[in-house]
């Protein structure tokens, strides 16, 4: 029988931490699923009011600004829910950890988190679980299952659909430039992998790829540098619409937009969003990535009333083309409701 190798100090530390995390998760998972029975605040009318805190990763992204507005709208449909002012981490994980911990100290009845990055936010989410606060993870994952419900799209599937659209746009192959979100975000990882899996074997080469952190201004600057290098680009894949539209802006400035197809993800039904860009011919196609705001509000209401909610809620997507853009825009347009 071979001897068991001794663990190094760093390895022993890792194992100890992993064991502690597993123990905390096991002890708190049931508690995290249990609805609270006491309200954090009173309405003065004798009815309970349940307080909801929402930690947003970055309000500067149009998708997240729209998500915030929609969540505020849908929470108002439940008079016994009170949504605290949404906090904005400004794409800074340390700031978001502090904001989540503040919600935990306030003992909110439901905590909703859209993590900026999975690893830095994991411990903060576990703290909420330890405090018996139900947690809804919205859109982006964390590295623990110590939460009540995850709501989001299938990013690998959507990335693969985007890749299949690229194959359709480039039937004889071609060069692709890929604008990536924050590299450590799971949606970025999944959208990248799905896209690459779909284009494999179709004579399509990714000649450029770079992190633009989901932001239009970053994408515009990166695309300008790529165009200056005079490498032929047949298609730009933006892992969200804002980055794809930033590339459109740069290509127009260089007088090269007509020779490039642009593919994005998000499909917001707003005047500056991807659906309208496809309808106007600025983008080749995009894919709806639902905000999950309505599902988050519904789930919060169910939790505070002790109802069972799904651990994972995967939202569907729809491909947007010039043929269906107008109809889908009308379907998802919430401007009249949001004001």
Coordinates of C-alpha atoms in Angstrom, one line a residue:
X1 CA 0.0 0.0 0.0
X2 CA 1.4 3.3 -0.9
X3 CA 2.0 6.0 1.7
X4 CA -0.3 9.0 1.9
X5 CA 1.7 12.0 0.9
X6 CA 2.0 14.8 3.5
X7 CA 0.1 18.0 2.7
X8 CA 2.0 21.2 2.3
X9 CA 1.1 24.1 4.7
X10 CA -0.7 25.9 1.9
X11 CA -2.5 22.7 0.9
X12 CA -3.5 22.1 4.6
X13 CA -4.9 25.6 4.7
X14 CA -6.9 25.1 1.5
X15 CA -8.4 21.8 2.8
X16 CA -9.3 23.4 6.1
X17 CA -11.0 26.3 4.4
X18 CA -12.8 24.0 2.0
X19 CA -14.0 22.0 4.9
X20 CA -15.2 25.0 6.8
X21 CA -17.0 26.3 3.8
X22 CA -18.7 23.0 3.2
X23 CA -19.8 22.8 6.9
X24 CA -21.2 26.3 6.8
X25 CA -23.1 25.5 3.6
X26 CA -24.5 22.4 5.1
X27 CA -25.6 24.0 8.3
X28 CA -27.1 27.0 6.6
X29 CA -28.6 25.7 3.4
X30 CA -31.9 24.6 5.1
X31 CA -32.0 27.9 6.9
X32 CA -31.5 29.8 3.7
X33 CA -34.5 28.1 2.2
X34 CA -36.7 28.8 5.2
X35 CA -38.8 31.9 4.9
X36 CA -38.7 34.4 7.7
X37 CA -41.8 34.8 9.7
X38 CA -41.1 38.2 11.2
X39 CA -41.2 41.4 9.3
X40 CA -38.3 43.8 9.4
X41 CA -40.5 46.8 9.3
X42 CA -44.0 47.8 10.0
X43 CA -46.5 49.7 7.8
X44 CA -48.4 51.0 10.8
X45 CA -51.5 49.4 9.5
X46 CA -50.9 46.1 11.3
X47 CA -49.8 44.4 8.1
X48 CA -46.3 43.1 7.8
X49 CA -43.8 44.7 5.4
X50 CA -40.9 42.6 4.2
X51 CA -37.8 44.4 3.3
X52 CA -35.8 43.5 0.2
X53 CA -32.3 44.6 -0.5
X54 CA -30.7 44.5 -3.9
X55 CA -27.0 44.7 -4.6
X56 CA -26.3 45.6 -8.3
X57 CA -22.9 45.2 -9.8
X58 CA -22.8 48.2 -12.1
X59 CA -25.6 50.7 -13.0
X60 CA -23.5 52.1 -15.9
X61 CA -24.4 49.1 -18.0
X62 CA -27.8 49.7 -19.9
X63 CA -28.8 46.1 -19.2
X64 CA -28.4 46.6 -15.5
X65 CA -30.1 50.1 -15.5
X66 CA -33.1 48.5 -17.2
X67 CA -33.0 45.6 -14.7
X68 CA -33.1 48.0 -11.8
X69 CA -36.1 49.9 -13.3
X70 CA -38.0 46.7 -14.0
X71 CA -37.4 45.3 -10.5
X72 CA -38.7 48.5 -8.9
X73 CA -41.8 48.2 -11.1
X74 CA -42.5 44.6 -10.3
X75 CA -41.8 44.8 -6.6
X76 CA -44.5 47.6 -6.4
X77 CA -47.0 45.0 -7.5
X78 CA -46.6 43.4 -4.0
X79 CA -47.7 45.9 -1.3
X80 CA -46.1 43.9 1.4
X81 CA -42.6 44.1 -0.2
X82 CA -40.4 47.2 0.4
X83 CA -37.4 47.5 -1.9
X84 CA -34.6 49.5 -0.3
X85 CA -32.6 51.8 -2.5
X86 CA -30.6 49.7 -4.9
X87 CA -26.9 49.8 -4.3
X88 CA -24.4 50.2 -7.1
X89 CA -21.0 48.6 -6.8
X90 CA -19.6 50.5 -9.8
X91 CA -18.0 47.2 -11.0
X92 CA -15.9 47.1 -7.8
X93 CA -16.2 43.8 -6.0
X94 CA -14.8 45.1 -2.7
X95 CA -17.5 47.8 -2.7
X96 CA -20.2 45.2 -3.4
X97 CA -19.0 43.0 -0.6
X98 CA -19.4 45.9 1.8
X99 CA -22.8 46.7 0.4
X100 CA -24.0 43.1 0.8
X101 CA -22.6 43.0 4.4
X102 CA -24.5 46.2 5.1
X103 CA -27.8 44.5 3.9
X104 CA -27.0 41.6 6.2
X105 CA -26.5 43.9 9.2
X106 CA -29.8 45.5 8.4
X107 CA -31.4 42.0 8.5
X108 CA -33.3 42.4 5.3
X109 CA -36.0 39.8 4.7
X110 CA -34.7 38.9 1.2
X111 CA -31.4 39.7 -0.3
X112 CA -31.0 39.9 -4.1
X113 CA -27.4 40.0 -5.5
X114 CA -26.1 40.4 -9.1
X115 CA -22.4 39.6 -8.3
X116 CA -19.7 41.7 -10.1
X117 CA -17.4 38.7 -9.8
X118 CA -18.2 35.2 -8.4
X119 CA -15.2 34.6 -6.1
X120 CA -15.1 37.9 -4.1
X121 CA -18.8 37.8 -3.5
X122 CA -19.0 34.2 -2.3
X123 CA -18.1 34.8 1.3
X124 CA -20.6 37.7 1.6
X125 CA -23.4 35.6 0.2
X126 CA -22.5 32.9 2.7
X127 CA -22.7 35.4 5.5
X128 CA -26.2 36.2 4.5
X129 CA -27.0 32.5 4.6
X130 CA -25.5 32.2 8.0
X131 CA -27.7 35.0 9.1
X132 CA -30.7 33.0 7.8
X133 CA -31.5 35.6 5.1
X134 CA -32.9 34.1 1.9
X135 CA -30.7 35.0 -1.1
X136 CA -31.7 35.4 -4.7
X137 CA -28.7 35.3 -7.1
X138 CA -29.7 37.3 -10.2
X139 CA -27.9 36.8 -13.5
X140 CA -24.3 36.0 -12.4
X141 CA -23.3 33.0 -10.2
X142 CA -21.3 32.7 -7.0
X143 CA -19.0 29.9 -6.0
X144 CA -21.4 28.4 -3.5
X145 CA -24.9 26.8 -3.5
X146 CA -25.7 28.5 -0.3
X147 CA -28.5 30.6 -1.7
X148 CA -32.2 30.2 -2.1
X149 CA -32.7 30.6 -5.9
X150 CA -30.7 31.5 -8.9
X151 CA -32.4 33.3 -11.8
X152 CA -30.7 33.9 -15.1
X153 CA -30.3 32.8 -18.7
X154 CA -28.3 29.9 -20.2
X155 CA -25.2 31.8 -21.2
X156 CA -23.5 28.9 -22.9
X157 CA -26.6 28.2 -25.0
X158 CA -26.9 31.9 -26.0
X159 CA -23.2 32.0 -26.8
X160 CA -23.6 29.0 -29.0
X161 CA -26.6 30.5 -30.8
X162 CA -24.4 33.6 -31.4
X163 CA -21.7 31.4 -32.9
X164 CA -24.3 29.6 -35.1
X165 CA -25.4 33.0 -36.3
X166 CA -21.8 33.9 -37.1
X167 CA -21.5 30.7 -39.2
X168 CA -24.7 31.6 -41.0
X169 CA -23.3 35.1 -41.7
X170 CA -20.0 33.8 -42.9
X171 CA -20.8 30.6 -44.9
X172 CA -17.4 30.6 -46.5
X173 CA -15.5 31.4 -43.3
X174 CA -13.9 34.6 -42.2
X175 CA -12.2 36.7 -39.5
X176 CA -14.0 37.5 -36.2
X177 CA -13.1 40.0 -33.5
X178 CA -14.5 39.2 -30.0
X179 CA -15.2 41.8 -27.4
X180 CA -15.4 40.1 -24.0
X181 CA -17.0 41.0 -20.8
X182 CA -15.2 40.9 -17.5
X183 CA -13.1 37.8 -17.9
X184 CA -13.8 36.3 -14.4
X185 CA -17.5 36.5 -14.8
X186 CA -19.2 33.2 -15.5
X187 CA -21.5 34.7 -18.2
X188 CA -18.4 35.8 -20.1
X189 CA -16.8 32.4 -19.7
X190 CA -20.0 30.7 -20.9
X191 CA -20.7 33.1 -23.8
X192 CA -17.1 32.8 -25.0
X193 CA -17.1 29.0 -24.9
X194 CA -20.5 28.6 -26.5
X195 CA -19.5 30.8 -29.4
X196 CA -16.1 29.1 -29.9
X197 CA -17.7 25.6 -29.9
X198 CA -20.3 26.7 -32.5
X199 CA -17.7 28.2 -35.0
X200 CA -15.3 25.3 -34.6
X201 CA -14.7 23.5 -38.0
X202 CA -16.3 26.3 -40.1
X203 CA -13.1 28.1 -41.2
X204 CA -13.8 31.0 -38.9
X205 CA -10.8 32.5 -37.1
X206 CA -11.0 34.8 -34.0
X207 CA -8.2 37.2 -35.0
X208 CA -8.8 39.5 -32.1
X209 CA -10.3 39.1 -28.6
X210 CA -10.0 41.4 -25.6
X211 CA -11.7 42.2 -22.3
X212 CA -13.9 45.3 -22.6
X213 CA -15.7 44.7 -19.2
X214 CA -19.2 44.9 -20.8
X215 CA -18.8 48.7 -21.5
X216 CA -19.4 50.5 -24.7
X217 CA -16.7 53.1 -24.3
X218 CA -14.1 50.4 -23.7
X219 CA -15.3 48.5 -26.8
X220 CA -15.1 51.6 -29.0
X221 CA -11.5 52.2 -28.0
X222 CA -10.4 48.6 -28.5
X223 CA -12.2 48.4 -31.9
X224 CA -10.5 51.6 -33.0
X225 CA -7.1 50.0 -32.2
X226 CA -7.9 46.8 -34.1
X227 CA -9.1 48.7 -37.2
X228 CA -5.9 50.8 -37.2
X229 CA -4.0 47.5 -37.6
X230 CA -5.7 46.9 -41.0
X231 CA -6.4 43.2 -40.3
X232 CA -9.5 42.2 -42.1
X233 CA -12.5 41.8 -39.8
X234 CA -15.7 40.2 -41.2
X235 CA -17.7 40.0 -38.0
X236 CA -17.6 41.4 -34.5
X237 CA -19.0 39.3 -31.7
X238 CA -19.8 41.5 -28.7
X239 CA -20.7 39.5 -25.6
X240 CA -23.3 42.1 -24.9
X241 CA -25.0 44.6 -27.2
X242 CA -23.4 47.6 -25.6
X243 CA -19.9 46.4 -26.6
X244 CA -21.2 45.4 -30.1
X245 CA -22.6 48.9 -30.5
X246 CA -19.3 50.4 -29.3
X247 CA -17.7 48.5 -32.1
X248 CA -20.3 49.8 -34.6
X249 CA -19.4 53.3 -33.5
X250 CA -15.7 52.8 -34.1
X251 CA -16.2 51.1 -37.5
X252 CA -18.4 53.9 -38.6
X253 CA -15.7 56.4 -37.6
X254 CA -13.2 54.5 -39.7
X255 CA -15.6 54.2 -42.6
X256 CA -15.6 50.4 -42.4
X257 CA -18.9 49.5 -40.9
X258 CA -20.6 48.4 -44.1
X259 CA -18.1 45.6 -44.5
X260 CA -18.6 44.1 -41.0
X261 CA -21.4 42.2 -39.4
X262 CA -22.1 42.8 -35.7
X263 CA -23.6 40.2 -33.3
X264 CA -24.5 41.0 -29.7
X265 CA -26.5 39.7 -26.7
X266 CA -29.1 41.3 -24.4
X267 CA -31.8 42.5 -26.8
X268 CA -33.1 45.3 -24.7
X269 CA -36.3 46.9 -25.9
X270 CA -35.1 50.5 -25.4
X271 CA -34.3 53.1 -28.1
X272 CA -30.6 52.6 -27.7
X273 CA -30.8 48.8 -27.3
X274 CA -29.9 45.9 -29.5
X275 CA -33.4 45.1 -30.9
X276 CA -33.7 48.6 -32.4
X277 CA -30.1 48.4 -33.7
X278 CA -31.0 45.2 -35.6
X279 CA -34.2 46.7 -36.8
X280 CA -32.2 49.7 -38.2
X281 CA -29.6 47.5 -39.8
X282 CA -26.8 48.6 -37.5
X283 CA -26.4 45.0 -36.1
X284 CA -26.8 41.7 -37.9
X285 CA -28.5 40.0 -35.0
X286 CA -28.8 39.8 -31.2
X287 CA -30.4 37.6 -28.6
X288 CA -32.8 38.4 -25.8
X289 CA -31.2 37.9 -22.4
X290 CA -34.1 38.5 -20.0
X291 CA -33.5 40.7 -17.0
X292 CA -35.2 38.3 -14.6
X293 CA -36.7 41.3 -12.7
X294 CA -40.3 40.0 -12.7
X295 CA -39.1 36.5 -11.6
X296 CA -37.0 38.0 -8.8
X297 CA -40.0 40.0 -7.5
X298 CA -42.3 37.0 -7.7
X299 CA -39.7 34.8 -6.0
X300 CA -39.1 37.3 -3.2
X301 CA -42.9 37.4 -2.6
X302 CA -43.1 33.6 -2.5
X303 CA -40.2 33.3 -0.1
X304 CA -41.6 35.7 2.5
X305 CA -44.8 33.8 2.5
X306 CA -43.1 30.4 3.0
X307 CA -43.8 29.1 -0.5
X308 CA -41.4 26.7 -2.2
X309 CA -39.3 28.3 -5.0
X310 CA -37.1 26.6 -7.6
X311 CA -33.4 26.5 -6.8
X312 CA -32.6 27.3 -10.5
X313 CA -34.8 29.4 -12.8
X314 CA -33.4 29.4 -16.3
X315 CA -34.9 32.0 -18.6
X316 CA -35.4 31.5 -22.3
X317 CA -33.9 33.5 -25.2
X318 CA -35.1 34.7 -28.6
X319 CA -33.0 35.5 -31.6
X320 CA -33.6 39.0 -33.1
X321 CA -33.5 39.5 -36.8
X322 CA -34.8 42.3 -39.0
X323 CA -37.9 40.2 -39.6
X324 CA -39.0 40.0 -36.0
X325 CA -37.3 43.0 -34.4
X326 CA -40.4 45.3 -34.5
X327 CA -42.7 42.7 -33.0
X328 CA -40.3 41.6 -30.3
X329 CA -39.6 45.2 -29.4
X330 CA -43.3 45.8 -28.8
X331 CA -43.5 42.6 -26.8
X332 CA -40.7 43.6 -24.4
X333 CA -41.2 47.3 -24.4
X334 CA -41.9 48.5 -20.8
X335 CA -41.4 52.2 -21.4
X336 CA -45.1 53.0 -20.8
X337 CA -45.0 51.0 -17.5
X338 CA -41.7 52.3 -16.2
X339 CA -42.3 56.0 -17.1

